[in-house]
C-alpha atoms as a printed R data frame, in Angstrom:
   type eleno elety resid chain resno       x      y       z
1  ATOM     1    CA   HIS     A     1  94.832 93.302 118.047
2  ATOM     2    CA   TYR     A     2  98.784 93.125 117.021
3  ATOM     3    CA   ALA     A     3 100.614 94.966 113.772
4  ATOM     4    CA   VAL     A     4 101.755 91.729 111.544
5  ATOM     5    CA   THR     A     5 103.873 93.231 109.178
6  ATOM     6    CA   PHE     A     6 104.911 91.189 106.037
7  ATOM     7    CA   ARG     A     7 108.447 92.547 104.191
8  ATOM     8    CA   SER     A     8 110.660 91.054 101.274
9  ATOM     9    CA   SER     A     9 113.785 91.744 100.601
10 ATOM    10    CA   THR     A    10 113.032 95.102  98.876
11 ATOM    11    CA   GLY     A    11 110.833 95.928 101.637
12 ATOM    12    CA   ILE     A    12 107.057 95.448 102.562
13 ATOM    13    CA   HIS     A    13 104.879 93.818 101.011
14 ATOM    14    CA   THR     A    14 102.760 96.000  98.446
15 ATOM    15    CA   ASP     A    15 102.096 94.455  95.136
16 ATOM    16    CA   THR     A    16 100.675 91.148  97.238
17 ATOM    17    CA   LEU     A    17  97.596 89.508  98.128
18 ATOM    18    CA   ILE     A    18  98.069 88.244 101.952
19 ATOM    19    CA   THR     A    19  95.801 86.437 104.043
20 ATOM    20    CA   ALA     A    20  95.632 84.953 107.946
21 ATOM    21    CA   GLU     A    21  92.545 82.503 108.457
22 ATOM    22    CA   ASN     A    22  92.449 81.646 112.189
23 ATOM    23    CA   ALA     A    23  91.561 78.120 113.560
24 ATOM    24    CA   TYR     A    24  87.785 78.998 112.779
25 ATOM    25    CA   GLY     A    25  87.657 80.022 109.623
26 ATOM    26    CA   LYS     A    26  87.914 83.566 109.973
27 ATOM    27    CA   ILE     A    27  89.983 85.598 107.673
28 ATOM    28    CA   TRP     A    28  91.505 88.904 107.343
29 ATOM    29    CA   GLU     A    29  93.139 90.437 104.494
30 ATOM    30    CA   GLU     A    30  95.520 92.985 104.232
31 ATOM    31    CA   THR     A    31  94.852 96.660 103.703
32 ATOM    32    CA   GLU     A    32  97.613 97.274 100.876
33 ATOM    33    CA   ASP     A    33 100.741 98.260 103.121
34 ATOM    34    CA   GLY     A    34 101.958 94.612 103.868
35 ATOM    35    CA   ILE     A    35 100.119 94.805 107.597
36 ATOM    36    CA   LEU     A    36  97.226 92.578 108.787
37 ATOM    37    CA   GLU     A    37  95.579 93.609 112.383
38 ATOM    38    CA   LEU     A    38  95.746 90.335 114.198
39 ATOM    39    CA   PRO     A    39  94.252 89.606 117.610
40 ATOM    40    CA   VAL     A    40  96.258 86.282 119.904
41 ATOM    41    CA   GLY     A    41  96.206 83.095 117.942
42 ATOM    42    CA   SER     A    42  97.212 80.768 115.345
43 ATOM    43    CA   TYR     A    43  97.047 81.534 111.605
44 ATOM    44    CA   THR     A    44  97.715 80.078 108.083
45 ATOM    45    CA   PHE     A    45  99.444 82.329 106.086
46 ATOM    46    CA   ARG     A    46  98.696 82.931 103.068
47 ATOM    47    CA   ILE     A    47 100.577 85.473 100.561
48 ATOM    48    CA   SER     A    48 100.171 85.196  96.720
49 ATOM    49    CA   ARG     A    49 101.737 87.420  93.144
50 ATOM    50    CA   ASP     A    50 101.657 87.098  89.694
51 ATOM    51    CA   GLY     A    51  99.785 83.390  90.108
52 ATOM    52    CA   LEU     A    52 101.985 82.568  92.506
53 ATOM    53    CA   MET     A    53 101.368 81.343  96.775
54 ATOM    54    CA   ILE     A    54 102.775 80.130  99.529
55 ATOM    55    CA   THR     A    55 101.409 79.276 102.722
56 ATOM    56    CA   GLY     A    56 102.883 79.043 106.484
57 ATOM    57    CA   THR     A    57 101.618 78.941 109.894
58 ATOM    58    CA   MET     A    58 102.528 81.397 112.623
59 ATOM    59    CA   GLU     A    59 101.651 81.955 116.485
60 ATOM    60    CA   VAL     A    60 100.923 85.905 117.109
61 ATOM    61    CA   THR     A    61 101.756 87.130 120.474
62 ATOM    62    CA   GLY     A    62 102.225 90.761 119.942
63 ATOM    63    CA   ASN     A    63 103.476 93.106 116.609
64 ATOM    64    CA   ALA     A    64 105.952 91.697 114.690
65 ATOM    65    CA   ALA     A    65 107.839 91.483 111.552
66 ATOM    66    CA   ILE     A    66 107.955 88.345 108.783
67 ATOM    67    CA   GLU     A    67 109.990 87.934 105.937
68 ATOM    68    CA   PRO     A    68 109.478 84.537 104.536
69 ATOM    69    CA   ALA     A    69 111.992 83.622 101.650
70 ATOM    70    CA   LEU     A    70 109.458 83.739  99.081
71 ATOM    71    CA   ARG     A    71 111.326 83.150  95.977
72 ATOM    72    CA   GLN     A    72 113.172 80.021  97.368
73 ATOM    73    CA   LEU     A    73 109.350 78.703  98.986
74 ATOM    74    CA   TRP     A    74 107.856 79.597  95.234
75 ATOM    75    CA   ARG     A    75 110.742 77.488  93.973
76 ATOM    76    CA   ARG     A    76 110.448 74.382  96.291
77 ATOM    77    CA   GLY     A    77 106.801 74.561  97.182
78 ATOM    78    CA   GLN     A    78 107.569 74.627 100.311
79 ATOM    79    CA   ARG     A    79 105.595 75.825 103.756
80 ATOM    80    CA   GLY     A    80 107.313 77.957 106.396
81 ATOM    81    CA   LYS     A    81 106.238 78.458 109.796
82 ATOM    82    CA   GLN     A    82 106.544 81.274 112.085
83 ATOM    83    CA   VAL     A    83 106.428 82.677 115.650
84 ATOM    84    CA   LEU     A    84 105.684 86.285 116.487
85 ATOM    85    CA   ARG     A    85 106.936 87.451 119.582
């Protein structure tokens, strides 16, 4: 498994719920430190806080950090795609 750290402009996400789901429907949930431990593969991630949620896709190939633009994505309802290497 590889560590995928979800960050914001103010640091690591600690006040959000972060999940990742693979193509087979298996769901991983972060452990309150903004980090998901994931095997290599493709995932749909969800980040939710205060009743708001964004989703995106990512490809995990190693340890990585992801910094979704939360304010912009929440406001516009956009989806993001990340390739993590």
